[in-house]
CSV table of N, CA, C and O in Angstrom, one decimal:
chain,number,residue,atom,x,y,z
P,19,SER,N,2.8,-13.4,-11.2
P,19,SER,CA,3.7,-13.2,-10.6
P,19,SER,C,4.8,-11.9,-11.1
P,19,SER,O,4.8,-11.4,-9.6
P,20,ILE,N,4.6,-11.0,-11.8
P,20,ILE,CA,6.0,-10.7,-12.3
P,20,ILE,C,4.8,-9.1,-11.8
P,20,ILE,O,5.2,-8.4,-11.1
P,21,ALA,N,3.0,-9.2,-10.8
P,21,ALA,CA,2.8,-7.8,-11.2
P,21,ALA,C,2.4,-8.3,-9.7
P,21,ALA,O,2.8,-7.0,-8.7
P,22,SER,N,2.2,-9.5,-8.9
P,22,SER,CA,2.0,-9.6,-7.1
P,22,SER,C,3.7,-8.4,-6.3
P,22,SER,O,4.1,-8.2,-5.5
P,23,ALA,N,4.8,-9.5,-7.8
P,23,ALA,CA,5.7,-9.1,-7.0
P,23,ALA,C,6.5,-7.6,-7.5
P,23,ALA,O,7.8,-7.3,-7.1
P,24,ASP,N,6.1,-6.9,-8.1
P,24,ASP,CA,6.8,-5.4,-8.6
P,24,ASP,C,7.4,-5.3,-9.4
P,24,ASP,O,8.4,-4.7,-8.1
P,25,MET,N,8.1,-6.0,-10.2
P,25,MET,CA,9.4,-6.2,-10.8
P,25,MET,C,9.3,-5.3,-11.7
P,25,MET,O,8.8,-4.0,-12.3
P,26,ASP,N,11.1,-5.0,-11.6
P,26,ASP,CA,11.8,-4.1,-12.3
P,26,ASP,C,12.5,-4.9,-13.2
P,26,ASP,O,12.4,-6.0,-13.1
P,27,LEU,N,13.5,-4.0,-13.8
P,27,LEU,CA,13.8,-4.2,-15.4
P,27,LEU,C,14.5,-5.3,-15.0
P,27,LEU,O,13.8,-6.4,-15.6
P,28,ASN,N,15.2,-5.6,-14.4
P,28,ASN,CA,16.1,-6.6,-14.3
P,28,ASN,C,15.4,-7.9,-14.0
P,28,ASN,O,16.3,-8.9,-14.3
P,29,GLN,N,14.6,-7.4,-12.7
P,29,GLN,CA,14.0,-8.7,-12.1
P,29,GLN,C,13.1,-9.4,-13.1
P,29,GLN,O,12.8,-11.2,-13.2
P,30,LEU,N,12.8,-8.5,-14.1
P,30,LEU,CA,11.7,-8.9,-15.2
P,30,LEU,C,12.4,-10.4,-16.2
P,30,LEU,O,11.9,-10.7,-16.5
P,31,GLU,N,14.2,-9.8,-16.4
P,31,GLU,CA,14.6,-10.2,-17.4
P,31,GLU,C,14.6,-11.9,-17.3
P,31,GLU,O,14.9,-12.8,-17.3
P,32,VAL,N,15.3,-11.2,-15.3
P,32,VAL,CA,15.3,-12.6,-15.1
P,32,VAL,C,14.2,-13.8,-14.4
P,32,VAL,O,14.3,-15.0,-16.1
P,33,PHE,N,13.5,-13.0,-15.2
P,33,PHE,CA,12.3,-13.8,-14.5
P,33,PHE,C,12.0,-15.0,-15.8
P,33,PHE,O,11.6,-15.9,-15.9
P,34,LEU,N,11.9,-13.3,-17.3
P,34,LEU,CA,11.4,-14.2,-18.0
P,34,LEU,C,12.5,-15.0,-18.9
P,34,LEU,O,11.9,-15.8,-19.4
P,35,THR,N,13.4,-14.8,-18.9
P,35,THR,CA,14.6,-15.7,-19.6
P,35,THR,C,14.4,-17.3,-18.5
P,35,THR,O,14.6,-18.7,-19.8
P,36,ALA,N,14.0,-17.1,-17.6
P,36,ALA,CA,13.7,-18.9,-16.9
P,36,ALA,C,12.3,-19.3,-16.9
P,36,ALA,O,12.8,-21.0,-17.5
P,37,GLN,N,11.8,-18.5,-17.4
P,37,GLN,CA,10.8,-19.1,-18.4
P,37,GLN,C,10.9,-19.8,-19.1
P,37,GLN,O,10.2,-20.9,-19.5
P,38,THR,N,11.3,-19.4,-20.2
P,38,THR,CA,11.8,-19.0,-21.2
P,38,THR,C,12.4,-20.9,-21.0
P,38,THR,O,12.3,-21.6,-22.1
P,39,LYS,N,13.5,-21.1,-20.6
P,39,LYS,CA,14.4,-22.1,-19.8
P,39,LYS,C,12.9,-23.5,-19.6
P,39,LYS,O,13.7,-24.9,-19.9
P,40,LYS,N,12.6,-23.2,-18.4
P,40,LYS,CA,11.2,-24.4,-18.6
P,40,LYS,C,10.8,-25.1,-19.4
P,40,LYS,O,10.4,-24.3,-20.9
P,41,GLN,N,10.7,-26.2,-19.3
P,41,GLN,CA,10.0,-27.1,-20.1
P,41,GLN,C,8.0,-27.2,-20.2
P,41,GLN,O,7.8,-26.6,-19.7
P,42,GLY,N,7.4,-26.6,-21.2
P,42,GLY,CA,6.6,-26.1,-21.1
P,42,GLY,C,6.1,-24.3,-21.3
P,42,GLY,O,5.3,-24.6,-20.8
P,43,GLY,N,7.6,-24.3,-21.0
P,43,GLY,CA,7.6,-22.6,-20.8
P,43,GLY,C,6.7,-21.3,-22.8
P,43,GLY,O,6.3,-22.2,-23.1
P,44,ILE,N,7.1,-20.9,-21.5
P,44,ILE,CA,6.7,-19.2,-23.0
P,44,ILE,C,8.4,-19.3,-23.9
P,44,ILE,O,8.9,-19.9,-23.6
P,45,THR,N,8.5,-18.9,-25.3
P,45,THR,CA,8.4,-19.0,-26.2
P,45,THR,C,9.6,-17.2,-26.3
P,45,THR,O,8.7,-16.5,-24.9
P,46,PRO,N,10.9,-17.2,-26.6
P,46,PRO,CA,11.0,-16.0,-26.3
P,46,PRO,C,10.7,-14.6,-27.3
P,46,PRO,O,10.3,-13.6,-26.5
P,47,ASP,N,9.8,-14.4,-27.9
P,47,ASP,CA,9.2,-14.0,-28.3
P,47,ASP,C,7.8,-13.4,-27.5
P,47,ASP,O,7.8,-12.5,-27.6
P,48,GLN,N,7.0,-14.5,-27.0
P,48,GLN,CA,6.8,-14.4,-25.5
P,48,GLN,C,6.7,-13.1,-24.9
P,48,GLN,O,6.3,-12.8,-24.4
P,49,ALA,N,7.6,-14.4,-23.9
P,49,ALA,CA,8.6,-13.6,-23.6
P,49,ALA,C,8.9,-12.5,-24.1
P,49,ALA,O,8.9,-11.1,-22.9
P,50,ALA,N,9.0,-12.0,-25.2
P,50,ALA,CA,9.3,-10.4,-26.1
P,50,ALA,C,7.7,-9.2,-25.3
P,50,ALA,O,8.6,-8.2,-24.7
P,51,VAL,N,6.8,-10.4,-25.7
P,51,VAL,CA,5.6,-9.5,-25.7
P,51,VAL,C,5.6,-9.2,-24.1
P,51,VAL,O,5.2,-7.7,-24.2
P,52,ILE,N,4.9,-9.8,-23.7
P,52,ILE,CA,4.9,-9.7,-22.1
P,52,ILE,C,5.7,-8.2,-21.6
P,52,ILE,O,5.7,-7.3,-20.8
P,53,ALA,N,7.4,-8.0,-21.3
P,53,ALA,CA,7.8,-8.0,-21.2
P,53,ALA,C,8.2,-6.6,-21.6
P,53,ALA,O,8.0,-5.6,-20.7
P,54,ASN,N,7.4,-5.8,-23.2
P,54,ASN,CA,7.1,-5.0,-23.8
P,54,ASN,C,6.3,-3.9,-22.9
P,54,ASN,O,4.5,-2.8,-22.7
P,55,PHE,N,4.9,-5.1,-22.3
P,55,PHE,CA,3.7,-4.3,-21.3
P,55,PHE,C,3.6,-4.2,-20.3
P,55,PHE,O,3.0,-3.4,-20.3
P,56,TRP,N,4.6,-5.3,-19.7
P,56,TRP,CA,5.3,-4.7,-18.5
P,56,TRP,C,5.3,-3.2,-18.7
P,56,TRP,O,5.6,-2.2,-18.0
P,57,LYS,N,6.8,-3.2,-19.5
P,57,LYS,CA,7.6,-1.5,-19.1
P,57,LYS,C,6.1,-0.5,-19.3
P,57,LYS,O,6.7,0.4,-19.1
P,58,THR,N,5.4,-1.4,-19.9
P,58,THR,CA,4.4,-0.1,-20.7
P,58,THR,C,3.7,0.0,-19.3
P,58,THR,O,2.9,0.9,-19.7
P,59,HIS,N,2.7,-0.6,-18.9
P,59,HIS,CA,1.6,-0.4,-18.2
P,59,HIS,C,1.6,-0.5,-17.5
P,59,HIS,O,1.5,-1.7,-16.1
P,60,ARG,N,2.9,-1.0,-16.5
P,60,ARG,CA,3.9,-1.3,-14.8
P,60,ARG,C,2.6,-0.4,-14.0
P,60,ARG,O,2.6,-1.1,-12.9
P,61,THR,N,3.2,0.4,-14.7
P,61,THR,CA,2.5,1.8,-13.2
P,61,THR,C,1.1,1.8,-13.2
P,61,THR,O,0.3,1.4,-12.0
P,62,LYS,N,0.4,0.8,-14.2
P,62,LYS,CA,-1.5,1.2,-14.1
P,62,LYS,C,-1.7,-0.5,-13.0
P,62,LYS,O,-3.1,0.1,-13.1
P,63,ILE,N,-0.4,-0.8,-13.8
P,63,ILE,CA,-1.5,-2.7,-13.1
P,63,ILE,C,-1.2,-2.1,-11.3
P,63,ILE,O,-1.9,-2.6,-10.7
P,64,HIS,N,0.7,-1.5,-10.9
P,64,HIS,CA,0.4,-1.1,-9.9
P,64,HIS,C,0.2,-0.5,-8.7
P,64,HIS,O,-1.2,-2.0,-8.0
P,65,GLU,N,-0.9,0.3,-9.4
P,65,GLU,CA,-2.3,1.3,-9.1
P,65,GLU,C,-3.5,0.4,-8.7
P,65,GLU,O,-4.8,0.1,-8.1
P,66,SER,N,-3.6,-0.7,-10.1
P,66,SER,CA,-5.2,-1.4,-10.1
P,66,SER,C,-5.1,-2.0,-9.1
P,66,SER,O,-5.8,-2.9,-8.4
P,67,LEU,N,-4.0,-3.0,-9.0
P,67,LEU,CA,-3.9,-3.9,-7.5
P,67,LEU,C,-3.7,-3.1,-6.9
P,67,LEU,O,-4.4,-3.5,-5.3
P,68,ILE,N,-3.5,-2.1,-6.3
P,68,ILE,CA,-3.4,-1.2,-4.0
P,68,ILE,C,-4.9,-1.1,-4.9
P,68,ILE,O,-5.3,-1.5,-3.5
P,69,ASP,N,-5.5,-0.3,-5.4
P,69,ASP,CA,-7.6,0.2,-5.5
P,69,ASP,C,-8.0,-1.7,-4.7
P,69,ASP,O,-9.1,-0.8,-4.7
P,70,GLN,N,-7.7,-2.6,-5.7
P,70,GLN,CA,-8.0,-3.8,-5.7
P,70,GLN,C,-8.5,-4.4,-4.2
P,70,GLN,O,-9.1,-4.5,-3.7
P,71,SER,N,-7.2,-3.9,-3.6
P,71,SER,CA,-6.8,-4.7,-1.9
P,71,SER,C,-7.3,-3.4,-1.1
P,71,SER,O,-7.0,-4.4,-0.1
P,72,ARG,N,-7.5,-2.3,-1.6
P,72,ARG,CA,-7.8,-1.5,-0.7
P,72,ARG,C,-9.6,-2.0,0.2
P,72,ARG,O,-10.2,-2.4,-0.5
P,73,TRP,N,-10.2,-1.9,1.0
P,73,TRP,CA,-11.0,-1.0,1.7
P,73,TRP,C,-11.7,-0.5,1.2
P,73,TRP,O,-11.6,0.3,0.2
P,74,GLU,N,-13.2,0.0,1.3
P,74,GLU,CA,-14.0,0.5,0.8
P,74,GLU,C,-13.0,2.0,1.4
P,74,GLU,O,-13.5,3.8,0.5
P,75,LYS,N,-13.5,2.1,2.7
P,75,LYS,CA,-13.1,3.5,3.5
P,75,LYS,C,-11.3,3.6,3.1
P,75,LYS,O,-10.4,2.4,3.5
P,76,VAL,N,-11.0,5.1,2.5
P,76,VAL,CA,-9.8,4.9,2.9
P,76,VAL,C,-9.1,6.2,3.7
P,76,VAL,O,-10.8,7.1,4.3
P,77,LEU,N,-8.1,6.5,4.9
P,77,LEU,CA,-8.1,7.2,5.4
P,77,LEU,C,-7.5,8.6,4.9
P,77,LEU,O,-6.8,9.3,3.7
P,78,LYS,N,-8.9,9.9,5.6
P,78,LYS,CA,-8.8,10.7,4.1
P,78,LYS,C,-8.0,11.9,5.2
P,78,LYS,O,-7.0,12.7,5.2
P,79,ASN,N,-8.3,12.0,6.4
P,79,ASN,CA,-7.3,12.6,7.9
P,79,ASN,C,-7.4,12.5,8.6
P,79,ASN,O,-8.5,11.7,9.7
P,80,MET,N,-6.1,13.0,10.1
P,80,MET,CA,-6.1,12.1,11.0
P,80,MET,C,-5.3,13.5,12.0
P,80,MET,O,-4.1,13.6,11.9
P,81,ASN,N,-5.9,13.8,13.2
P,81,ASN,CA,-5.4,14.9,14.4
P,81,ASN,C,-5.7,13.7,15.3
P,81,ASN,O,-6.4,13.4,15.0
P,82,TRP,N,-4.7,14.1,16.4
P,82,TRP,CA,-4.0,13.3,17.6
P,82,TRP,C,-3.6,14.2,18.6
P,82,TRP,O,-3.6,15.6,18.3
P,83,ARG,N,-4.0,14.0,19.9
P,83,ARG,CA,-2.8,15.0,20.8
P,83,ARG,C,-2.2,13.8,22.5
P,83,ARG,O,-3.4,12.7,21.8
P,84,VAL,N,-2.1,14.7,23.1
P,84,VAL,CA,-2.8,13.9,24.3
P,84,VAL,C,-1.7,14.9,25.2
P,84,VAL,O,-1.5,16.0,25.6
P,85,ASP,N,-3.3,14.6,25.7
P,85,ASP,CA,-3.9,15.8,27.5
P,85,ASP,C,-3.1,14.3,28.6
P,85,ASP,O,-2.8,13.6,28.2
P,86,LEU,N,-3.1,15.6,29.6
P,86,LEU,CA,-2.6,15.6,30.8
P,86,LEU,C,-3.6,16.3,31.8
P,86,LEU,O,-3.4,17.6,31.8
P,87,LYS,N,-3.8,15.4,32.9
P,87,LYS,CA,-4.4,16.4,33.5
P,87,LYS,C,-3.6,17.3,34.8
P,87,LYS,O,-2.7,16.7,35.0
P,88,SER,N,-3.8,18.7,35.3
P,88,SER,CA,-3.0,18.8,36.0
P,88,SER,C,-4.0,18.8,37.2
P,88,SER,O,-2.9,19.3,38.1
P,89,GLN,N,-5.3,19.0,37.4
P,89,GLN,CA,-5.7,19.8,38.8
P,89,GLN,C,-6.8,18.3,38.9
P,89,GLN,O,-7.7,17.4,37.8
P,90,SER,N,-7.2,18.0,39.8
P,90,SER,CA,-7.6,16.9,40.2
P,90,SER,C,-7.3,16.5,41.8
P,90,SER,O,-6.8,17.2,42.5
P,91,ARG,N,-8.4,16.3,42.2
P,91,ARG,CA,-9.7,16.0,43.9
P,91,ARG,C,-7.6,15.5,43.7
P,91,ARG,O,-8.0,14.8,45.1
P,92,HIS,N,-7.9,14.2,43.2
P,92,HIS,CA,-7.4,13.4,43.7
P,92,HIS,C,-6.2,12.7,42.7
P,92,HIS,O,-6.0,12.7,41.5
P,93,ILE,N,-4.6,12.5,43.9
P,93,ILE,CA,-3.2,13.0,43.2
P,93,ILE,C,-2.7,12.4,42.4
P,93,ILE,O,-1.8,12.9,41.1
P,94,ASP,N,-3.9,10.6,41.8
P,94,ASP,CA,-2.9,10.0,41.8
P,94,ASP,C,-3.5,10.1,40.4
P,94,ASP,O,-3.0,9.8,39.6
P,95,GLN,N,-4.0,11.7,39.7
P,95,GLN,CA,-5.0,11.3,38.7
P,95,GLN,C,-4.6,12.7,38.1
P,95,GLN,O,-4.4,12.5,36.5
P,96,ILE,N,-3.2,12.8,38.2
P,96,ILE,CA,-2.8,13.8,37.1
P,96,ILE,C,-1.5,13.2,37.1
P,96,ILE,O,-0.5,12.3,36.9
P,97,ASN,N,-1.3,13.9,36.3
P,97,ASN,CA,-0.1,13.4,35.2
P,97,ASN,C,-0.9,12.2,34.3
P,97,ASN,O,0.2,11.6,34.1
P,98,ASN,N,-2.1,11.6,34.2
P,98,ASN,CA,-1.8,11.1,34.1
P,98,ASN,C,-2.4,11.0,31.8
P,98,ASN,O,-3.9,12.0,31.7
P,99,PRO,N,-1.8,10.3,31.6
P,99,PRO,CA,-2.0,11.1,29.4
P,99,PRO,C,-3.2,10.4,29.0
P,99,PRO,O,-3.2,9.1,28.9
P,100,VAL,N,-3.4,11.1,28.3
P,100,VAL,CA,-4.7,10.4,27.2
P,100,VAL,C,-4.4,10.7,26.3
P,100,VAL,O,-4.1,12.4,26.4
P,101,ALA,N,-4.5,10.2,25.2
P,101,ALA,CA,-3.8,10.6,23.6
P,101,ALA,C,-6.0,9.8,23.1
P,101,ALA,O,-6.7,9.5,23.8
P,102,ILE,N,-6.2,11.2,21.9
P,102,ILE,CA,-6.9,12.3,21.7
P,102,ILE,C,-6.5,11.5,20.3
P,102,ILE,O,-6.4,12.0,19.7
P,103,VAL,N,-7.7,10.9,19.2
P,103,VAL,CA,-7.2,10.4,18.1
P,103,VAL,C,-8.7,11.0,17.1
P,103,VAL,O,-10.0,10.0,17.9
P,104,GLU,N,-8.1,11.3,16.5
P,104,GLU,CA,-10.0,12.1,15.3
P,104,GLU,C,-10.0,11.6,14.0
P,104,GLU,O,-7.9,11.9,13.4
P,105,MET,N,-10.1,10.3,13.3
P,105,MET,CA,-9.6,9.9,12.3
P,105,MET,C,-11.3,10.6,10.9
P,105,MET,O,-12.6,10.1,10.8
P,106,GLU,N,-10.5,10.6,10.0
P,106,GLU,CA,-11.8,11.0,8.7
P,106,GLU,C,-11.4,10.4,8.0
P,106,GLU,O,-9.8,10.0,7.3
P,107,LEU,N,-12.9,9.3,7.4
P,107,LEU,CA,-12.8,8.6,6.4
P,107,LEU,C,-13.5,9.5,5.7
P,107,LEU,O,-14.6,10.0,5.4
P,108,GLY,N,-13.2,8.5,4.7
P,108,GLY,CA,-14.1,8.9,3.0
P,108,GLY,C,-14.0,7.9,2.5
P,108,GLY,O,-13.0,6.9,2.4
P,109,LYS,N,-14.6,7.4,1.3
P,109,LYS,CA,-14.0,6.5,0.2
P,109,LYS,C,-13.1,7.9,-0.9
P,109,LYS,O,-12.8,9.1,-0.8
P,110,LYS,N,-12.6,7.2,-1.9
P,110,LYS,CA,-11.5,6.8,-2.7
P,110,LYS,C,-11.5,8.2,-3.7
P,110,LYS,O,-13.3,7.6,-4.1
P,111,GLY,N,-11.4,9.3,-3.4
P,111,GLY,CA,-11.9,9.6,-5.3
P,111,GLY,C,-12.7,11.3,-5.0
P,111,GLY,O,-13.1,11.7,-5.4
P,112,GLN,N,-12.9,10.1,-3.3
P,112,GLN,CA,-13.9,11.4,-2.6
P,112,GLN,C,-13.8,12.6,-1.9
P,112,GLN,O,-13.2,12.2,-1.1
């Protein structure tokens, strides 16, 4: 719950306090250990969750443009916009 909500320190304190008051919950000592662990490793845990939720390929670069026809045999084909998108995919870290 802590990691999926990416809790800040205030949210963490409220959550752990509630867990200590629940019947069958955690002890205050356990809450202190969890809080210390979260403060120390929050960034690493968050990055790990993001990495696990990504597809295998990631977007490396993207270029786009919109073209308009300025000449054509048929007048209804002039000024029709065409979007051209180029996306470069790759594996993370490469």
